[in-house]
PDB file of C-alpha atoms in Angstrom:
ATOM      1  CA  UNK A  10      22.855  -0.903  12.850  1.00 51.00           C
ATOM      2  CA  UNK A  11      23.570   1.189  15.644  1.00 61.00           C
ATOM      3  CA  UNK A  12      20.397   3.470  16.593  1.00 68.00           C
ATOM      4  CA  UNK A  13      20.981   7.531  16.575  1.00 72.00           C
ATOM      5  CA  UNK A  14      21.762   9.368  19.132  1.00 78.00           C
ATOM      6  CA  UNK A  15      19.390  11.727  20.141  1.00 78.00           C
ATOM      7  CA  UNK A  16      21.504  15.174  19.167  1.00 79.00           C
ATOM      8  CA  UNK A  17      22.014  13.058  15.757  1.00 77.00           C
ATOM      9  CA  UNK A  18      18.750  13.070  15.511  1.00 74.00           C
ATOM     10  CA  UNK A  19      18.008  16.453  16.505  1.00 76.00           C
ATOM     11  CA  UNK A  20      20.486  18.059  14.062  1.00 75.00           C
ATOM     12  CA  UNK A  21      18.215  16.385  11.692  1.00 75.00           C
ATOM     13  CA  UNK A  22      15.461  19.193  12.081  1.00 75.00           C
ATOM     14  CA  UNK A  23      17.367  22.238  12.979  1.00 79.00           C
ATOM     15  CA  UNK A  24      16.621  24.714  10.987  1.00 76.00           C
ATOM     16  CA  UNK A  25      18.943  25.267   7.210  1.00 76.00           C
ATOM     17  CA  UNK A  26      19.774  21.563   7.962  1.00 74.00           C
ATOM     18  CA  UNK A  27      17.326  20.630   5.209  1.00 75.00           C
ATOM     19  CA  UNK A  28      16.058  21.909   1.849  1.00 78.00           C
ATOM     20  CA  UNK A  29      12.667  23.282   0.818  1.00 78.00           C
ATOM     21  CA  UNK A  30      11.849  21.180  -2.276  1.00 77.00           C
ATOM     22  CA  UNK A  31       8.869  22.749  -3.650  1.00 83.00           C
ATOM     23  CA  UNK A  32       5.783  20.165  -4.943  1.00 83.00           C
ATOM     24  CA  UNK A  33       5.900  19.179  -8.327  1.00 84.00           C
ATOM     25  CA  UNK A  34       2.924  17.447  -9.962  1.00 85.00           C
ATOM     26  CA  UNK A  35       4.449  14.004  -9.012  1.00 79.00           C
ATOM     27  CA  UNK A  36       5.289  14.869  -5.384  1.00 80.00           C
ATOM     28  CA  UNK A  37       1.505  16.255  -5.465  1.00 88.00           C
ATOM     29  CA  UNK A  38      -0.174  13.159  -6.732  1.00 85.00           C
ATOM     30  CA  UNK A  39       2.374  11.152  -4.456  1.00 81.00           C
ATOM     31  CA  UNK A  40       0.875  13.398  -1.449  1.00 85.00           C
ATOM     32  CA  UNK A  41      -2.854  13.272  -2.286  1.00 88.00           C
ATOM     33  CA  UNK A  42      -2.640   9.437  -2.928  1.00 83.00           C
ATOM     34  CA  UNK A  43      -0.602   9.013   0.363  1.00 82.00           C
ATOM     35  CA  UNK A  44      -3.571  11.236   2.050  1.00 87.00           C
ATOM     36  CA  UNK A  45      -6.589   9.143   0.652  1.00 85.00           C
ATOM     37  CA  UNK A  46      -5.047   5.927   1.617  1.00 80.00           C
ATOM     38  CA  UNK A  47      -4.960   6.949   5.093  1.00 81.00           C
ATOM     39  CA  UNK A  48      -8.018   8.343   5.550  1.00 81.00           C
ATOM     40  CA  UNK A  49      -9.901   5.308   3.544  1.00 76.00           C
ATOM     41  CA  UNK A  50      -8.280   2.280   4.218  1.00 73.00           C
ATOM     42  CA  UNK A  51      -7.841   0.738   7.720  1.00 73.00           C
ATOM     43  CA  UNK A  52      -4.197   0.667   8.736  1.00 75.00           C
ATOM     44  CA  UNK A  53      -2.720  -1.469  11.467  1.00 73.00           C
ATOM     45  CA  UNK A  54       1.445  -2.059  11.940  1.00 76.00           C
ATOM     46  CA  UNK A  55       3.078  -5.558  13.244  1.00 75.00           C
ATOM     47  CA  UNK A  56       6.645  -5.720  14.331  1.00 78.00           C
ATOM     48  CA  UNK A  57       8.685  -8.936  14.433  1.00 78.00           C
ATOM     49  CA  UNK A  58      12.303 -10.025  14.734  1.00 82.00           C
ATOM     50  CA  UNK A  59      13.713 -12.831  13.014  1.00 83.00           C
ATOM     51  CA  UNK A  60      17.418 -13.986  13.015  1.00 89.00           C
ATOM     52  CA  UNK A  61      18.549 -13.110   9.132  1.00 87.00           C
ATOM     53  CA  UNK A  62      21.479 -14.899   9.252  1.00 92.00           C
ATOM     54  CA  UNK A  63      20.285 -16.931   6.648  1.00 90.00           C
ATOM     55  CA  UNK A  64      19.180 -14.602   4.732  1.00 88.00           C
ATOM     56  CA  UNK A  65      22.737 -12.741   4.605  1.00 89.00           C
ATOM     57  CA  UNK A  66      24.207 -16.463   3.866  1.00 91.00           C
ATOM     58  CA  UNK A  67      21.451 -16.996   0.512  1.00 88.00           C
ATOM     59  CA  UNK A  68      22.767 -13.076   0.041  1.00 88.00           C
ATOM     60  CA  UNK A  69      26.537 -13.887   0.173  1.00 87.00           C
ATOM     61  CA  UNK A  70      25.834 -17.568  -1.969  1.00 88.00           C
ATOM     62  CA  UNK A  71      24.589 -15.527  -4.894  1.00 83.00           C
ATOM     63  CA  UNK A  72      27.972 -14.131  -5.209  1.00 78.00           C
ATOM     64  CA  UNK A  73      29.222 -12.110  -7.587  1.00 83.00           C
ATOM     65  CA  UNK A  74      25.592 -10.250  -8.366  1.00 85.00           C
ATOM     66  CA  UNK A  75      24.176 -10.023  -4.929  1.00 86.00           C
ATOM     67  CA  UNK A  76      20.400 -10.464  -4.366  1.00 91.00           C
ATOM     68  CA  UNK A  77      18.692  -7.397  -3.706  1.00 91.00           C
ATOM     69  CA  UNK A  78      17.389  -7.291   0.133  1.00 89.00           C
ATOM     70  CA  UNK A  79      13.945  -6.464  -1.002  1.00 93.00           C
ATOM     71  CA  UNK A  80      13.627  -9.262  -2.963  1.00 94.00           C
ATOM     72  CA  UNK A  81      13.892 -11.708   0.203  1.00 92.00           C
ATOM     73  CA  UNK A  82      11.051  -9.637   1.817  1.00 92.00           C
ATOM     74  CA  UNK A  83       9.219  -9.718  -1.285  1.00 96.00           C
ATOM     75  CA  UNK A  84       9.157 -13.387  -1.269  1.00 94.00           C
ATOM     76  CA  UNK A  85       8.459 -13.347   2.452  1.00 92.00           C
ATOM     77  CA  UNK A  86       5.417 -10.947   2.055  1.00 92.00           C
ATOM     78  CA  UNK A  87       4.040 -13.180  -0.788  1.00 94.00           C
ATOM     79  CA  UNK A  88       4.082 -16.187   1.280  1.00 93.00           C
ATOM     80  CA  UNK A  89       2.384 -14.348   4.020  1.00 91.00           C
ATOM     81  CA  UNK A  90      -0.354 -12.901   1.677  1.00 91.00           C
ATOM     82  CA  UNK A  91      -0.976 -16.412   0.637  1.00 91.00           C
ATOM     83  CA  UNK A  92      -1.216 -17.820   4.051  1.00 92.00           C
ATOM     84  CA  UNK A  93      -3.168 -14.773   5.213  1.00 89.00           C
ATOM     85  CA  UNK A  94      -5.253 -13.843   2.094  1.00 88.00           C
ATOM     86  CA  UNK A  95      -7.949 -11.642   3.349  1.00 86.00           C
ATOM     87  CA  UNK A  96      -4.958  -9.233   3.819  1.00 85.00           C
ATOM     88  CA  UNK A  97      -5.480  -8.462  -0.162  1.00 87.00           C
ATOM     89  CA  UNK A  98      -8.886  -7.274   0.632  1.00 85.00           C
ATOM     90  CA  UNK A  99      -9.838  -3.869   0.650  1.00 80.00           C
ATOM     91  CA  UNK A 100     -12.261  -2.068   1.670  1.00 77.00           C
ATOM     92  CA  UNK A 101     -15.164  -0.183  -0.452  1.00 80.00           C
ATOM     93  CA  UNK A 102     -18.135   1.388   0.489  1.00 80.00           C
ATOM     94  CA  UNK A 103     -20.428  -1.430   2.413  1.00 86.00           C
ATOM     95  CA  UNK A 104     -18.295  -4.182   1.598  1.00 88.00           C
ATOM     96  CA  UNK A 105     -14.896  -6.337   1.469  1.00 86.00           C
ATOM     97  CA  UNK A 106     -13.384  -6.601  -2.295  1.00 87.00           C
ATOM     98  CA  UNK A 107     -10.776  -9.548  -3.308  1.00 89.00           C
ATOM     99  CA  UNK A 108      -7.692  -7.816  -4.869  1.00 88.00           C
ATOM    100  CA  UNK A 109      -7.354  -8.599  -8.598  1.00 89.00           C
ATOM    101  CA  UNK A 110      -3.677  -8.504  -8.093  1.00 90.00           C
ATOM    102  CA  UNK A 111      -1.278 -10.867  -6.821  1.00 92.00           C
ATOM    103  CA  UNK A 112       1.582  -7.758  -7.034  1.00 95.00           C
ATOM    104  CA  UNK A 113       3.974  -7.055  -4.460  1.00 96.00           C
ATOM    105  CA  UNK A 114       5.336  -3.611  -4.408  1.00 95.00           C
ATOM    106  CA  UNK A 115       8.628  -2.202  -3.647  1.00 95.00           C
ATOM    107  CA  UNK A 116       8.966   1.496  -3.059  1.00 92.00           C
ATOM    108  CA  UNK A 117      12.018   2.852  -4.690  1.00 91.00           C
ATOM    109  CA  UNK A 118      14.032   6.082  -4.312  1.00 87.00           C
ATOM    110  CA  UNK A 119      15.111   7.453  -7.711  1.00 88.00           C
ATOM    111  CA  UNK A 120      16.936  11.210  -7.894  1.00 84.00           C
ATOM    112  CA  UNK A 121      14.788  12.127  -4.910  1.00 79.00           C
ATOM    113  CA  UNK A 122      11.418  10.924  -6.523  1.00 83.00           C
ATOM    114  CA  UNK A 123       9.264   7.791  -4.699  1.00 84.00           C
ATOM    115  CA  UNK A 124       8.331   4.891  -7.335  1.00 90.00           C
ATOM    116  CA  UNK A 125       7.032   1.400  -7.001  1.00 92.00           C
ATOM    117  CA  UNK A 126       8.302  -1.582  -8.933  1.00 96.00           C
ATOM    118  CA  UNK A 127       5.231  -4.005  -8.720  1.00 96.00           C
ATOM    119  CA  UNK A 128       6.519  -7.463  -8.626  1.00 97.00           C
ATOM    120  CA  UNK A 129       3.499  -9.950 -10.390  1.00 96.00           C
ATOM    121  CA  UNK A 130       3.335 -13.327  -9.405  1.00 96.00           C
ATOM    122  CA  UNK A 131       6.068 -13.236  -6.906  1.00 96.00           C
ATOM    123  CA  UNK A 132       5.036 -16.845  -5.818  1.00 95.00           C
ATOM    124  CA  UNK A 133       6.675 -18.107  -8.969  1.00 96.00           C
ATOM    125  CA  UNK A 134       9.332 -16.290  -8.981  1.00 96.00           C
ATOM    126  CA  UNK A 135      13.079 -17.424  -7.365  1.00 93.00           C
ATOM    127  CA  UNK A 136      14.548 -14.371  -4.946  1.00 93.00           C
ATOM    128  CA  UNK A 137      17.118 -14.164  -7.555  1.00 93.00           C
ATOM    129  CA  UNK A 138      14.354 -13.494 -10.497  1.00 95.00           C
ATOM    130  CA  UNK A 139      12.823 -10.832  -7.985  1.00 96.00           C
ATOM    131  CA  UNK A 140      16.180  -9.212  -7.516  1.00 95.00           C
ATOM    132  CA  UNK A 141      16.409  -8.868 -11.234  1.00 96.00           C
ATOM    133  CA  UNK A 142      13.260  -7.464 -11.903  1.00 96.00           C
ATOM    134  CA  UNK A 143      13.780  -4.976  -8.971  1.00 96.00           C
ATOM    135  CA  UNK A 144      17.154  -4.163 -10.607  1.00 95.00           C
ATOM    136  CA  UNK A 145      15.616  -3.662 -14.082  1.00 96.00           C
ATOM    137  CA  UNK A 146      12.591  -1.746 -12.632  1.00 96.00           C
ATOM    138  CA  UNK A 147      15.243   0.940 -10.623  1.00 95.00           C
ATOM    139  CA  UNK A 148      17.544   0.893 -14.131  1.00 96.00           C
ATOM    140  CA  UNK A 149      14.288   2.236 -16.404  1.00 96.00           C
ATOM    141  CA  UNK A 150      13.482   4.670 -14.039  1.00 94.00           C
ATOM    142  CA  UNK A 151      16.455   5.938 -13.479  1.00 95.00           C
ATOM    143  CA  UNK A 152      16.714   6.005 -17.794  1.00 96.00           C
ATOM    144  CA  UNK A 153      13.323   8.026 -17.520  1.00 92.00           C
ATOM    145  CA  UNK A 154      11.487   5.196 -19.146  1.00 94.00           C
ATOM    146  CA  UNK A 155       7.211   6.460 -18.709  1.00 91.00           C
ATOM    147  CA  UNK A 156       5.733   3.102 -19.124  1.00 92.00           C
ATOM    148  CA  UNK A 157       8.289   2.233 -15.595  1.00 92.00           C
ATOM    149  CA  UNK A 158       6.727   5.420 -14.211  1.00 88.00           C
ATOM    150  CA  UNK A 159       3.194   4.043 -14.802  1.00 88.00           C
ATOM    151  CA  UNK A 160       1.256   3.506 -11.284  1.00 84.00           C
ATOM    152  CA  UNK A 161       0.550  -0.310 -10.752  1.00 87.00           C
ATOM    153  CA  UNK A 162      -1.040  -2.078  -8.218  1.00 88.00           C
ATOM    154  CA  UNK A 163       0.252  -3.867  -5.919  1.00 91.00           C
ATOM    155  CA  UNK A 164      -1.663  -5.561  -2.650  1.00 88.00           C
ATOM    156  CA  UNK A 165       1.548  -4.356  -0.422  1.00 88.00           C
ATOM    157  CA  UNK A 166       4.786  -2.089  -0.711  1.00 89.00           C
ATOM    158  CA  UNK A 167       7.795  -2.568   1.077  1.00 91.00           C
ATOM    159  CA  UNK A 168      10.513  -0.525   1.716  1.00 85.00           C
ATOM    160  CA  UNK A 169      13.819  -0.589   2.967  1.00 75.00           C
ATOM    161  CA  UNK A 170      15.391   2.068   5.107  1.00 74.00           C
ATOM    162  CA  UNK A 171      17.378  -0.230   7.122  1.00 65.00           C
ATOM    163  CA  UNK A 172      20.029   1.362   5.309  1.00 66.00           C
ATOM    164  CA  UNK A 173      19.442   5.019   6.950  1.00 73.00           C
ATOM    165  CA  UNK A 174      19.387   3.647  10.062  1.00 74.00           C
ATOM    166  CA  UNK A 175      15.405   2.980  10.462  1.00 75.00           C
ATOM    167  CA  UNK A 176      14.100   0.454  12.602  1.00 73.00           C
ATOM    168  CA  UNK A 177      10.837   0.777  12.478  1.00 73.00           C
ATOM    169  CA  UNK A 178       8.591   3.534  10.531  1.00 69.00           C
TER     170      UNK A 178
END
């Protein structure tokens, strides 16, 4: 992907170039839990590059129903977690906690609304089994289903926006 120019990115935030969308309750729980997780638990931010060639070749193999990027970072995160376990710690009050999960999140876009599809036991799971649960995840949302809508926890999220262009967020 070819980064933005800086008048592309500009344009972005001149004014009438975006809408208003007032806060509904969703956006407002969204925004308070968003708030508290910054404020309570200790963020840090690592950026690698890796060659994904072979990750666009395991992509092209599973030809005609393509794998779903996310699901080959899902799989990637999982390992890490594994190798790197005190990452599913949090903390709480005077002391670290184990997570009870295992969950990987992946934070979905659907008709302008931010869910999360938790992934369990993603360890066990093939990419192409992850790509079908994130599939099946984004299809009941987008059918409205509630118990899809439910919060679940997950010890990471991931999302993609390599698609609008974002490198790094």
């Amino acid at each position: 992907a070819q980064p933005m120019s800086d008048d592309a990115v500009l344009k972005l935030f001149e004014p009438g170039s975006y809408e208003l969308v007032p806060h509904d309750s969703m956006r407002k729980l969204i925004a308070r839990r968003l708030i508290e997780s910054k404020q309570t638990i200790p963020h840090f931010y690592l950026q690698a590059s890796a060659n994904a060639e072979p990750m666009m070749l395991r992509r092209k193999a599973a030809a005609p129903k393509k794998l779903v990027w996310d699901a080959m970072f899902v799989c990637a995160v999982s390992n890490a977690l594994k190798k790197f376990e005190r990452m599913c710690w949090r903390f709480e009050e005077n002391e670290l906690v184990a997570s009870e999960t295992d969950a990987v999140g992946v934070a979905v876009d659907v008709q302008g609304d931010l869910y999360v599809v938790a992934i369990a036991a993603p360890r066990s799971k093939t990419a192409e089994q992850i790509s079908d649960e994130i599939r099946a995840g984004v299809e009941r949302l987008e059918a409205g289903d509630p118990e899809a809508r439910a919060i679940r926890p997950a010890n990471l999220t991931i999302t993609n926006l390599g698609a609008s262009k974002v490198e790094s967020f």
